[in-house]
Short mmCIF file of C-alpha atoms in Angstrom, two decimals:
data_model
loop_
_atom_site.label_atom_id
_atom_site.label_comp_id
_atom_site.label_asym_id
_atom_site.label_seq_id
_atom_site.Cartn_x
_atom_site.Cartn_y
_atom_site.Cartn_z
CA MET A 1 -125.24 -0.30 -28.03
CA ASN A 2 -122.85 1.59 -29.85
CA ASP A 3 -122.50 -0.18 -33.09
CA ASN A 4 -118.84 2.09 -33.93
CA HIS A 5 -116.63 -0.69 -31.98
CA PRO A 6 -114.64 -2.51 -34.52
CA VAL A 7 -116.07 -5.83 -34.19
CA GLY A 8 -114.34 -8.35 -36.26
CA GLN A 9 -111.46 -5.94 -37.15
CA GLU A 10 -107.83 -5.77 -36.36
CA LEU A 11 -107.64 -3.44 -33.51
CA THR A 12 -104.56 -2.20 -32.60
CA ARG A 13 -105.51 -0.92 -28.77
CA PRO A 14 -106.64 -3.57 -26.07
CA LEU A 15 -110.14 -4.66 -26.27
CA THR A 16 -112.67 -3.23 -23.95
CA VAL A 17 -116.02 -4.06 -22.22
CA ALA A 18 -117.45 -1.62 -25.07
CA ASP A 19 -116.07 -4.01 -27.36
CA VAL A 20 -116.94 -7.39 -26.15
CA LEU A 21 -120.40 -5.92 -25.99
CA ALA A 22 -120.82 -5.20 -29.55
CA LEU A 23 -119.68 -8.69 -30.55
CA PRO A 24 -122.62 -10.48 -32.17
CA VAL A 25 -122.40 -13.46 -30.03
CA LEU A 26 -122.89 -10.97 -27.10
CA SER A 27 -125.31 -8.48 -28.88
CA ALA A 28 -127.86 -10.95 -29.18
CA GLY A 29 -128.25 -11.24 -25.83
CA GLN A 30 -129.37 -7.37 -25.61
CA PRO A 31 -127.07 -5.83 -23.33
CA GLN A 32 -128.22 -2.98 -21.04
CA VAL A 33 -125.60 -0.95 -19.22
CA VAL A 34 -127.54 -0.27 -16.04
CA THR A 35 -124.32 1.14 -14.11
CA GLY A 36 -120.75 2.02 -15.37
CA ALA A 37 -121.41 3.29 -18.34
CA PRO A 38 -118.59 5.86 -18.47
CA LEU A 39 -116.54 2.87 -17.57
CA LEU A 40 -116.86 1.07 -20.74
CA ASP A 41 -113.14 1.45 -21.93
CA ARG A 42 -111.84 -0.32 -19.48
CA PRO A 43 -109.27 -3.02 -20.55
CA VAL A 44 -110.58 -7.18 -20.78
CA ARG A 45 -108.15 -8.62 -20.11
CA TRP A 46 -110.15 -12.40 -20.30
CA VAL A 47 -113.74 -13.67 -19.99
CA HIS A 48 -114.41 -15.65 -16.81
CA ILE A 49 -118.07 -18.05 -16.63
CA THR A 50 -119.11 -18.27 -13.02
CA GLU A 51 -121.83 -19.19 -10.41
CA LEU A 52 -119.42 -19.28 -7.51
CA THR A 53 -120.28 -17.56 -4.56
CA ASP A 54 -116.62 -15.93 -3.97
CA PRO A 55 -115.34 -15.88 -7.53
CA ALA A 56 -112.99 -12.95 -6.53
CA SER A 57 -110.71 -15.98 -5.13
CA PHE A 58 -110.09 -17.21 -8.86
CA LEU A 59 -110.02 -13.77 -10.69
CA LYS A 60 -106.42 -11.55 -11.20
CA GLY A 61 -108.35 -8.45 -12.30
CA GLY A 62 -109.29 -7.11 -15.85
CA GLU A 63 -111.85 -10.08 -15.78
CA LEU A 64 -115.26 -9.58 -17.55
CA VAL A 65 -117.25 -11.88 -15.30
CA LEU A 66 -120.79 -13.62 -16.81
CA THR A 67 -123.29 -15.36 -14.28
CA THR A 68 -126.51 -16.40 -14.40
CA GLY A 69 -127.24 -14.72 -11.19
CA MET A 70 -128.50 -18.57 -9.65
CA PRO A 71 -125.24 -18.12 -7.00
CA LEU A 72 -125.95 -13.75 -6.10
CA PRO A 73 -126.78 -14.33 -2.43
CA GLU A 74 -130.13 -13.26 -1.15
CA ASP A 75 -129.37 -10.55 1.59
CA ALA A 76 -127.77 -7.19 0.81
CA ALA A 77 -124.60 -7.33 2.33
CA GLY A 78 -123.92 -10.90 1.02
CA VAL A 79 -125.14 -8.96 -2.48
CA ARG A 80 -122.58 -5.76 -1.38
CA ARG A 81 -119.81 -8.10 -0.10
CA TYR A 82 -119.98 -10.48 -3.87
CA VAL A 83 -119.64 -7.07 -5.74
CA ASP A 84 -116.86 -5.72 -3.05
CA GLU A 85 -114.70 -8.70 -3.98
CA LEU A 86 -115.36 -8.05 -7.74
CA ALA A 87 -114.08 -4.84 -7.29
CA ASP A 88 -111.55 -4.94 -5.22
CA VAL A 89 -109.54 -7.65 -7.50
CA GLY A 90 -110.24 -5.49 -10.53
CA ALA A 91 -112.82 -6.71 -12.40
CA ALA A 92 -113.72 -4.98 -15.73
CA ALA A 93 -117.84 -5.52 -15.64
CA LEU A 94 -119.98 -8.34 -14.84
CA VAL A 95 -123.04 -9.24 -16.78
CA ILE A 96 -125.77 -10.92 -15.78
CA GLU A 97 -128.24 -12.60 -17.20
CA LEU A 98 -131.99 -12.35 -16.60
CA VAL A 99 -133.63 -15.03 -18.04
CA ARG A 100 -133.51 -17.77 -14.94
CA ARG A 101 -133.26 -16.95 -11.62
CA TYR A 102 -134.02 -12.68 -12.11
CA HIS A 103 -136.28 -11.02 -14.40
CA ARG A 104 -135.16 -7.32 -13.21
CA PRO A 105 -131.48 -6.88 -11.78
CA PRO A 106 -131.71 -7.07 -7.59
CA ASP A 107 -131.40 -3.35 -6.42
CA ALA A 108 -128.92 -4.10 -4.15
CA LEU A 109 -126.96 -5.42 -6.67
CA VAL A 110 -127.48 -2.19 -8.49
CA GLU A 111 -126.92 0.02 -5.73
CA ALA A 112 -123.70 -2.33 -5.10
CA CYS A 113 -122.29 -1.90 -8.33
CA ARG A 114 -123.20 1.88 -8.18
CA LEU A 115 -121.47 2.41 -5.06
CA ARG A 116 -118.13 0.69 -6.40
CA GLY A 117 -117.99 2.04 -9.61
CA LEU A 118 -118.34 -1.78 -11.31
CA PRO A 119 -119.82 -1.74 -14.95
CA LEU A 120 -123.26 -3.64 -14.35
CA VAL A 121 -124.76 -4.85 -17.64
CA THR A 122 -128.10 -7.02 -18.31
CA LEU A 123 -128.59 -9.63 -20.78
CA ALA A 124 -132.82 -9.45 -21.36
CA LYS A 125 -132.27 -13.20 -24.03
CA ASP A 126 -130.26 -16.56 -23.23
CA VAL A 127 -126.41 -16.48 -24.66
CA ASN A 128 -124.03 -19.08 -25.15
CA PHE A 129 -121.58 -18.35 -22.89
CA LEU A 130 -118.77 -20.43 -23.46
CA GLU A 131 -119.55 -19.48 -26.88
CA VAL A 132 -118.32 -15.81 -25.54
CA THR A 133 -115.36 -16.98 -23.89
CA GLN A 134 -114.49 -18.48 -27.16
CA VAL A 135 -114.70 -15.76 -29.19
CA VAL A 136 -113.15 -13.05 -26.82
CA HIS A 137 -110.34 -15.41 -25.72
CA ALA A 138 -109.52 -15.35 -29.44
CA LEU A 139 -109.96 -11.65 -30.07
CA LEU A 140 -107.21 -11.38 -26.87
CA LEU A 141 -104.96 -13.95 -27.96
CA GLY A 142 -104.82 -12.41 -32.19
CA ASN A 143 -103.99 -9.28 -30.49
CA GLN A 144 -101.55 -10.67 -29.08
CA THR A 145 -99.97 -11.73 -31.93
CA ASP A 146 -100.40 -8.38 -33.81
CA ALA A 147 -99.21 -6.53 -30.85
CA LEU A 148 -96.10 -8.53 -30.74
CA ARG A 149 -95.75 -8.11 -34.55
CA ARG A 150 -96.24 -4.48 -34.26
CA THR A 151 -93.71 -4.31 -31.12
CA GLN A 152 -91.39 -6.28 -33.47
CA ARG A 153 -91.71 -3.78 -36.23
CA ILE A 154 -91.03 -0.81 -33.76
CA HIS A 155 -87.75 -2.30 -32.52
CA GLU A 156 -86.68 -3.08 -36.11
CA ALA A 157 -87.80 0.79 -37.17
CA PHE A 158 -85.13 2.35 -34.27
CA THR A 159 -82.66 -0.76 -34.95
CA ALA A 160 -82.39 0.41 -38.28
CA LEU A 161 -82.36 4.11 -37.58
CA THR A 162 -79.21 3.60 -35.03
CA LEU A 163 -77.43 1.68 -37.81
CA ARG A 164 -77.54 4.21 -40.45
CA GLY A 165 -76.65 6.95 -38.11
CA ALA A 166 -79.71 8.54 -37.22
CA GLY A 167 -78.83 12.10 -35.95
CA PRO A 168 -81.47 13.13 -33.29
CA GLU A 169 -83.73 15.09 -35.97
CA ASP A 170 -83.93 11.65 -37.66
CA VAL A 171 -85.39 9.69 -34.58
CA VAL A 172 -87.97 11.99 -33.21
CA ARG A 173 -89.42 12.49 -36.82
CA ALA A 174 -89.51 8.71 -36.61
CA ALA A 175 -91.20 8.25 -33.15
CA ALA A 176 -93.70 10.92 -34.01
CA GLU A 177 -94.88 9.31 -37.26
CA ILE A 178 -94.44 5.74 -35.75
CA SER A 179 -96.68 6.64 -32.50
CA GLY A 180 -98.70 9.12 -34.06
CA ARG A 181 -98.08 11.40 -31.92
CA THR A 182 -96.08 14.64 -31.41
CA VAL A 183 -93.02 13.77 -29.54
CA VAL A 184 -90.51 16.26 -28.09
CA LEU A 185 -86.82 16.51 -27.44
CA GLU A 186 -85.83 18.63 -24.61
CA ASN A 187 -82.60 19.58 -22.66
CA LEU A 188 -82.30 19.75 -18.85
CA VAL A 189 -83.53 23.45 -18.64
CA HIS A 190 -86.67 22.32 -20.17
CA GLN A 191 -85.57 24.12 -23.24
CA ALA A 192 -87.66 22.04 -26.56
CA LEU A 193 -84.63 21.32 -28.92
CA ILE A 194 -86.84 19.75 -31.20
CA CYS A 195 -90.68 19.35 -31.44
CA GLU A 196 -92.09 16.99 -34.46
CA PRO A 197 -95.82 17.52 -34.65
CA SER A 198 -98.69 15.00 -35.00
CA GLY A 199 -102.56 16.03 -34.91
CA ARG A 200 -101.75 19.62 -34.09
CA THR A 201 -99.40 22.64 -34.66
CA VAL A 202 -96.06 23.33 -33.41
CA GLU A 203 -97.74 26.33 -31.63
CA GLU A 204 -100.20 24.41 -29.77
CA ALA A 205 -97.48 21.70 -28.61
CA LEU A 206 -94.75 24.36 -27.44
CA THR A 207 -96.76 27.40 -26.24
CA ASP A 208 -95.70 28.04 -22.24
CA TRP A 209 -93.55 25.25 -22.91
CA GLU A 210 -90.79 25.86 -20.02
CA GLN A 211 -93.54 26.36 -17.52
CA ARG A 212 -95.57 23.20 -18.61
CA SER A 213 -92.77 21.14 -18.92
CA ARG A 214 -91.64 22.08 -14.94
CA ALA A 215 -94.91 21.54 -14.21
CA THR A 216 -94.20 17.67 -15.25
CA GLY A 217 -91.99 16.88 -13.02
CA PRO A 218 -88.51 15.21 -13.72
CA GLY A 219 -89.71 11.28 -13.38
CA ALA A 220 -86.69 8.82 -13.29
CA HIS A 221 -88.56 6.42 -15.56
CA THR A 222 -90.84 6.09 -18.39
CA ALA A 223 -94.21 7.34 -17.12
CA ALA A 224 -97.21 9.35 -17.74
CA CYS A 225 -97.35 11.68 -15.39
CA GLY A 226 -98.03 15.70 -15.06
CA PRO A 227 -101.42 18.05 -15.09
CA GLU A 228 -101.42 17.18 -19.07
CA GLY A 229 -100.81 13.45 -18.82
CA TRP A 230 -97.32 14.00 -20.55
CA LEU A 231 -95.70 10.36 -21.51
CA THR A 232 -92.04 11.18 -20.69
CA THR A 233 -88.74 9.09 -20.29
CA PRO A 234 -84.96 10.28 -19.65
CA VAL A 235 -82.15 10.55 -22.24
CA GLU A 236 -79.64 9.45 -20.57
CA TYR A 237 -76.23 7.55 -20.83
CA GLN A 238 -73.88 5.42 -17.89
CA GLY A 239 -76.28 7.36 -15.72
CA GLU A 240 -75.78 11.08 -16.75
CA ARG A 241 -78.47 12.49 -17.90
CA TRP A 242 -78.74 14.45 -20.77
CA GLY A 243 -82.44 15.64 -21.49
CA ARG A 244 -85.93 14.16 -21.74
CA ALA A 245 -87.99 12.70 -24.44
CA VAL A 246 -91.80 14.09 -24.02
CA MET A 247 -95.18 12.31 -26.10
CA LEU A 248 -98.00 14.46 -26.27
CA PRO A 249 -101.53 13.16 -25.51
CA ALA A 250 -104.07 13.26 -28.70
CA ARG A 251 -106.47 15.44 -27.60
CA ALA A 252 -109.86 14.30 -25.64
CA ASP A 253 -111.60 13.66 -29.11
CA GLU A 254 -108.57 12.26 -30.90
CA GLY A 255 -108.08 8.70 -29.25
CA PRO A 256 -107.29 6.62 -26.00
CA ALA A 257 -104.56 7.24 -23.50
CA PHE A 258 -100.98 5.59 -23.74
CA GLY A 259 -100.67 2.26 -24.94
CA PRO A 260 -98.04 -0.31 -24.29
CA GLU A 261 -96.86 0.60 -28.17
CA ASP A 262 -96.36 4.26 -27.00
CA ILE A 263 -94.51 3.25 -23.55
CA THR A 264 -91.88 1.08 -26.43
CA VAL A 265 -92.07 3.61 -28.96
CA LEU A 266 -90.81 6.35 -26.28
CA GLU A 267 -88.21 4.01 -24.93
CA ARG A 268 -86.71 3.19 -28.58
CA THR A 269 -86.63 6.67 -28.95
CA ALA A 270 -84.53 7.61 -25.88
CA MET A 271 -82.33 5.02 -26.99
CA ALA A 272 -81.68 6.03 -30.54
CA LEU A 273 -80.79 9.10 -29.14
CA THR A 274 -78.14 8.57 -26.70
CA VAL A 275 -76.58 6.19 -29.78
CA ALA A 276 -76.95 9.43 -31.55
CA ARG A 277 -75.69 11.77 -29.28
CA LEU A 278 -72.54 9.87 -28.75
CA ILE A 279 -72.25 9.07 -32.90
CA HIS A 280 -73.04 13.29 -33.44
CA PRO A 281 -70.60 15.33 -31.96
CA THR A 282 -72.83 18.95 -31.95
CA ARG A 283 -74.64 19.71 -29.02
CA TRP A 284 -77.99 19.29 -29.25
CA GLU A 285 -78.44 22.91 -28.89
CA ARG A 286 -76.28 23.83 -30.96
CA THR A 287 -78.09 22.32 -33.79
CA ALA A 288 -81.81 23.32 -32.24
CA HIS A 289 -80.41 26.99 -32.84
CA ARG A 290 -79.21 26.33 -36.53
CA ASN A 291 -82.67 24.77 -37.61
CA VAL A 292 -84.60 27.40 -35.95
CA LEU A 293 -82.57 30.04 -37.52
CA ARG A 294 -82.64 28.22 -40.98
CA GLU A 295 -85.95 28.22 -41.18
CA LEU A 296 -86.08 32.04 -40.06
CA VAL A 297 -83.90 32.93 -42.85
CA GLU A 298 -85.54 30.79 -45.36
CA GLN A 299 -88.78 31.19 -43.53
CA ARG A 300 -89.73 27.65 -43.59
CA HIS A 301 -91.79 27.68 -40.98
CA LEU A 302 -95.65 26.54 -41.64
CA SER A 303 -96.79 29.79 -39.65
CA PRO A 304 -95.41 33.38 -37.57
CA GLN A 305 -96.93 31.61 -34.73
CA ASP A 306 -95.17 28.01 -34.72
CA ALA A 307 -91.85 30.47 -35.48
CA GLY A 308 -92.46 32.00 -32.49
CA ALA A 309 -93.07 29.21 -30.53
CA ARG A 310 -90.13 27.42 -32.00
CA CYS A 311 -88.31 30.35 -30.41
CA ALA A 312 -89.87 30.87 -27.20
CA ALA A 313 -89.18 27.22 -26.03
CA LEU A 314 -85.72 27.64 -26.82
CA GLY A 315 -85.60 31.06 -24.68
CA LEU A 316 -85.76 33.71 -26.97
CA PRO A 317 -88.24 35.78 -25.79
CA THR A 318 -90.71 36.59 -28.64
CA HIS A 319 -92.88 39.69 -26.47
CA ARG A 320 -92.29 43.50 -26.43
CA SER A 321 -88.07 42.42 -27.99
CA ARG A 322 -86.44 44.28 -30.97
CA TYR A 323 -83.95 41.73 -33.09
CA VAL A 324 -81.38 42.20 -35.04
CA ALA A 325 -79.38 40.05 -36.86
CA VAL A 326 -75.85 39.51 -37.41
CA LEU A 327 -74.10 37.32 -40.02
CA VAL A 328 -70.22 36.54 -39.57
CA ASP A 329 -68.20 34.90 -42.25
CA LEU A 330 -64.92 33.55 -40.85
CA GLY A 331 -63.44 32.19 -44.11
CA PRO A 332 -62.02 28.45 -43.62
CA GLN A 333 -61.85 27.65 -40.09
CA ASP A 334 -60.22 24.46 -37.72
CA THR A 335 -63.19 22.31 -37.29
CA GLU A 336 -61.93 21.76 -33.84
CA SER A 337 -62.03 25.38 -32.99
CA ASP A 338 -66.02 25.11 -32.97
CA PRO A 339 -66.76 28.72 -33.50
CA GLU A 340 -70.72 28.86 -32.83
CA SER A 341 -70.00 27.37 -28.68
CA ARG A 342 -67.77 29.53 -28.21
CA ILE A 343 -69.92 32.72 -30.04
CA PHE A 344 -72.42 31.63 -27.80
CA GLN A 345 -71.00 30.96 -24.58
CA GLU A 346 -69.28 34.52 -25.11
CA LEU A 347 -72.60 36.46 -25.92
CA ARG A 348 -74.11 34.33 -22.99
CA THR A 349 -71.79 35.58 -20.32
CA ALA A 350 -72.37 39.32 -21.57
CA GLY A 351 -75.69 38.23 -20.98
CA ALA A 352 -76.72 38.92 -23.92
CA VAL A 353 -80.12 36.55 -24.91
CA SER A 354 -79.66 35.19 -29.05
CA LEU A 355 -80.13 32.24 -31.18
CA VAL A 356 -76.18 31.22 -32.75
CA GLY A 357 -76.21 28.95 -35.59
CA GLU A 358 -74.31 27.64 -38.62
CA LEU A 359 -76.10 29.03 -42.01
CA ALA A 360 -73.35 28.14 -44.66
CA PRO A 361 -69.36 27.20 -44.33
CA GLY A 362 -67.95 29.97 -42.85
CA ARG A 363 -70.83 31.46 -42.03
CA LEU A 364 -72.66 32.07 -38.57
CA GLY A 365 -76.11 33.51 -38.04
CA ILE A 366 -76.59 35.20 -35.24
CA LEU A 367 -80.31 37.08 -33.98
CA LEU A 368 -79.84 38.96 -31.17
CA ALA A 369 -82.82 39.55 -28.79
CA LEU A 370 -83.24 42.76 -27.14
CA ARG A 371 -84.91 44.45 -24.09
CA PRO A 372 -87.29 47.06 -25.22
CA ALA A 373 -84.60 49.87 -24.47
CA GLU A 374 -80.97 47.88 -25.07
CA PRO A 375 -78.45 49.21 -27.25
CA TRP A 376 -77.17 46.57 -29.75
CA ARG A 377 -73.83 48.28 -30.88
CA PRO A 378 -72.18 47.15 -27.97
CA ILE A 379 -73.25 43.74 -27.89
CA VAL A 380 -72.04 43.41 -31.83
CA GLU A 381 -69.13 45.41 -31.40
CA ARG A 382 -67.93 42.46 -28.38
CA LEU A 383 -68.68 40.20 -31.09
CA SER A 384 -66.65 41.37 -33.54
CA GLY A 385 -63.66 41.35 -31.50
CA ILE A 386 -64.39 37.65 -30.09
CA ALA A 387 -65.08 37.21 -34.13
CA LEU A 388 -61.78 39.14 -35.59
CA GLY A 389 -59.97 37.21 -32.38
CA MET A 390 -60.98 34.00 -34.07
CA ALA A 391 -60.01 35.19 -37.82
CA PRO A 392 -58.47 37.86 -38.36
CA LYS A 393 -60.10 38.95 -41.97
CA ALA A 394 -63.65 37.56 -40.32
CA VAL A 395 -66.42 40.13 -41.46
CA VAL A 396 -68.99 40.72 -39.21
CA SER A 397 -72.14 42.38 -41.31
CA VAL A 398 -75.14 44.09 -40.02
CA GLY A 399 -79.09 43.91 -40.70
CA SER A 400 -81.73 46.57 -39.37
CA GLU A 401 -83.44 45.96 -36.06
CA VAL A 402 -86.80 44.98 -36.28
CA THR A 403 -89.51 44.62 -33.65
CA ASP A 404 -91.62 41.64 -35.31
CA LEU A 405 -90.01 38.09 -35.57
CA ARG A 406 -91.84 37.64 -38.49
CA ASP A 407 -89.51 40.18 -39.35
CA THR A 408 -86.14 39.03 -38.61
CA ALA A 409 -85.98 37.44 -42.38
CA ARG A 410 -85.81 40.85 -43.85
CA SER A 411 -82.84 41.80 -41.48
CA PHE A 412 -80.85 38.51 -41.97
CA ARG A 413 -81.15 39.65 -46.16
CA GLU A 414 -80.23 42.70 -45.39
CA ALA A 415 -77.10 41.47 -43.34
CA ALA A 416 -76.37 39.35 -46.35
CA ARG A 417 -76.02 42.28 -48.56
CA VAL A 418 -74.00 44.04 -46.83
CA ALA A 419 -71.53 40.58 -46.31
CA GLU A 420 -72.04 40.63 -50.40
CA ALA A 421 -71.29 44.24 -50.91
CA THR A 422 -67.76 43.80 -48.12
CA PRO A 423 -64.63 42.76 -50.72
CA PRO A 424 -61.93 40.74 -48.63
CA GLY A 425 -59.58 43.64 -47.09
CA GLN A 426 -62.57 46.29 -46.75
CA PRO A 427 -61.31 48.61 -44.62
CA LEU A 428 -63.53 48.96 -41.36
CA PRO A 429 -65.59 52.07 -40.48
CA PRO A 430 -63.19 54.31 -38.36
CA ASP A 431 -66.09 54.51 -35.27
CA ARG A 432 -66.75 50.36 -35.38
CA SER A 433 -65.70 46.90 -36.38
CA PHE A 434 -68.35 45.68 -37.93
CA HIS A 435 -70.29 46.66 -41.26
CA GLU A 436 -74.17 48.02 -41.88
CA LEU A 437 -76.40 49.17 -44.57
CA SER A 438 -75.26 52.16 -44.45
CA ASP A 439 -71.62 51.28 -45.49
CA ILE A 440 -73.22 50.37 -49.07
CA GLY A 441 -72.05 53.02 -51.57
CA LEU A 442 -71.79 53.01 -55.44
CA ARG A 443 -68.73 50.89 -55.40
CA ARG A 444 -69.69 48.75 -52.67
CA LEU A 445 -73.09 48.21 -54.48
CA LEU A 446 -71.13 47.45 -57.43
CA TYR A 447 -69.05 44.91 -55.79
CA ALA A 448 -71.87 42.73 -55.00
CA LEU A 449 -73.39 42.66 -58.05
CA ARG A 450 -70.28 42.12 -60.02
CA GLU A 451 -71.43 38.68 -61.36
CA ASP A 452 -74.35 40.24 -62.79
CA PRO A 453 -73.86 40.21 -66.66
CA ARG A 454 -75.88 43.37 -66.80
CA ILE A 455 -73.30 45.21 -64.86
CA GLN A 456 -70.28 43.67 -67.27
CA ALA A 457 -72.28 43.97 -70.19
CA TYR A 458 -72.60 48.36 -68.92
CA THR A 459 -69.21 48.78 -68.45
CA GLU A 460 -68.06 47.02 -71.36
CA ARG A 461 -70.46 49.08 -73.26
CA GLN A 462 -69.17 52.65 -71.82
CA LEU A 463 -65.76 52.04 -71.55
CA GLY A 464 -64.85 49.43 -73.96
CA ARG A 465 -63.34 51.46 -77.34
CA LEU A 466 -61.42 53.30 -74.81
CA VAL A 467 -59.94 50.34 -73.49
CA GLU A 468 -58.71 48.54 -76.24
CA TYR A 469 -57.56 52.14 -77.87
CA ASP A 470 -55.23 52.29 -74.98
CA THR A 471 -54.03 48.97 -75.28
CA ARG A 472 -53.26 49.02 -79.45
CA HIS A 473 -51.53 52.21 -79.01
CA GLY A 474 -49.78 51.84 -75.29
CA THR A 475 -51.98 55.31 -74.46
CA ASP A 476 -53.27 55.76 -70.73
CA LEU A 477 -56.75 58.05 -71.81
CA LEU A 478 -58.52 55.72 -69.32
CA THR A 479 -56.37 57.50 -66.51
CA THR A 480 -56.91 60.58 -67.60
CA LEU A 481 -60.97 60.23 -67.70
CA ARG A 482 -60.11 58.83 -64.55
CA HIS A 483 -58.73 62.33 -63.15
CA TYR A 484 -61.00 64.17 -64.72
CA LEU A 485 -63.89 62.41 -63.08
CA ASP A 486 -62.60 62.46 -60.12
CA ALA A 487 -62.40 66.62 -60.48
CA ALA A 488 -66.07 66.59 -61.09
CA GLY A 489 -65.16 68.16 -64.25
CA ASN A 490 -63.05 70.54 -63.08
CA LYS A 491 -59.99 70.77 -66.05
CA THR A 492 -57.09 72.13 -64.00
CA VAL A 493 -57.47 70.18 -61.15
CA ALA A 494 -57.56 67.43 -63.62
CA ALA A 495 -54.40 68.23 -65.21
CA ARG A 496 -52.41 68.70 -62.28
CA ARG A 497 -53.65 65.28 -60.70
CA GLY A 498 -52.57 64.12 -63.97
CA GLY A 499 -48.60 66.30 -64.34
CA LEU A 500 -49.82 67.37 -67.42
CA ALA A 501 -49.79 70.98 -69.61
CA ARG A 502 -53.73 71.97 -69.99
CA GLU A 503 -53.43 71.88 -73.73
CA THR A 504 -52.39 68.31 -73.55
CA LEU A 505 -55.36 67.53 -71.43
CA TYR A 506 -58.15 69.34 -73.72
CA GLN A 507 -55.70 67.29 -76.30
CA ARG A 508 -57.10 64.08 -74.87
CA LEU A 509 -60.48 65.16 -73.32
CA ARG A 510 -61.36 65.43 -77.29
CA THR A 511 -60.03 62.12 -78.50
CA ILE A 512 -61.93 60.27 -75.03
CA GLU A 513 -65.00 62.16 -76.54
CA ARG A 514 -64.61 60.89 -80.00
CA LEU A 515 -63.43 57.44 -79.41
CA LEU A 516 -66.74 56.80 -76.32
CA ALA A 517 -69.19 59.45 -78.37
CA ARG A 518 -69.86 61.16 -75.03
CA ASP A 519 -69.98 64.91 -74.55
CA LEU A 520 -67.91 65.28 -71.46
CA GLU A 521 -69.92 68.53 -70.43
CA SER A 522 -72.93 66.96 -69.75
CA GLY A 523 -73.20 65.96 -66.09
CA ASP A 524 -75.60 63.55 -67.00
CA GLN A 525 -73.24 61.58 -68.82
CA ARG A 526 -70.22 62.19 -66.38
CA THR A 527 -72.06 60.27 -64.33
CA GLU A 528 -72.60 57.38 -66.53
CA LEU A 529 -68.89 57.15 -67.20
CA HIS A 530 -68.12 57.41 -63.55
CA ALA A 531 -70.79 54.81 -62.61
CA ALA A 532 -68.67 52.46 -65.00
CA LEU A 533 -65.46 52.76 -64.23
CA THR A 534 -66.16 52.57 -60.94
CA ALA A 535 -67.61 48.79 -62.17
CA LEU A 536 -64.18 48.33 -63.90
CA ASP A 537 -62.06 48.89 -61.06
CA VAL A 538 -64.61 46.57 -59.36
CA LEU A 539 -64.16 43.38 -61.92
CA ARG A 540 -60.50 44.07 -62.63
CA ALA A 541 -59.70 43.91 -59.09
CA ARG A 542 -61.96 40.67 -58.45
#
């Protein structure tokens, strides 16, 4: 016999035939499995001792039947009828003692049990059947009590989640932790909105999700169904179905099939999700998009494969596609306007496949997924029109196009740099209504770096003495320097722009050179001063 069964320990699953055979009180009889070895995982509901020729009339199914073999019929037909009655009523197994009447199991009995798929176990030594029933029944009753305690703990855990207003992510995470299985929440079009893996990766759980989910069937009640044996339950309120909670089975080598506690967990999950949807007004799809976008931007996914599986499960193509990251900075908005949903619906109407989600207050992130030859600029132009219609001062920033989902974080970083380098009220380029990397010149680069102490220190080091001189003497040498630098060192042009006589300009330039200890005839030094003057303008404009 297999000694690996949990004997004398608390079982967190139904007691099986194999568990009973491993008990010392029964293993002392040297049990041998004659037929039905693959069926020893059958649950045992009760133990029944019988010496009747028709024991099935006293059974309800799930019993381990113990007999000395005394009542077995002599003829083969009678033996077959005896076994048929046990099999029909659903007996878990037949255990026969080979001590009194038989010293080997009758061939007719072996054949009948094999044909009906009834496990037949023989005992080579005398066993106290009454003691067997006492031990097994004590275990069964103890298991029932333990199961009730565990069920109570499940109810308490989900009640606590509901009372503290937990969101759908918290609910699904708790379900996965309690059950030790992967739990997924999907919407009505079979997109996986939330996935909490347990014992497997997100990639393993979500690969080809929509296809697998559709093959599972809708299911009106909690049940294990479909080719993979998923445990599913609808999520609904007042008869309106919102989605489905799915518990994935463990791998074949990781544990038993679903039990009553798994069903309890999934049903309480569905109830808690219904409450969470009523409490949290944000649509689940929006929350799912937001979470996946943040994982991509912050690179919080465990692997590129997991990220791809999550995106694909939300309907985003992940093969032979191009991606462009877009940031929309709307500023303070009326919370009831729901710009996320509006932009998503508008993009969907335009036929654009995308993920849309709030990355920070007032900032929306959009990941556009494009077909191989599909241009992205018309889509972004339309998106910009929507954003400007909601907020006239909205800023739309675009990162570079990438061909691998793993590079979308870089595209978002570039879009963020564009946004950081775009001052409020920055004029739009004449040919478009959004900003991109090519728009960032020296002035916008310095604007993006305006908080950096090194930029501030550089500006002060280059121009501080000139600014102080103007302040003390009421002069305007800084403006003269600006005209000179803007004219690229052409003194005639600089004098005309400043409305100065050439001799006056020459005198002012000599004063500037003396104050700054600079040679204004040097191209390198003029470049340094021009950068410092541009930085000063940016810092003052702040």
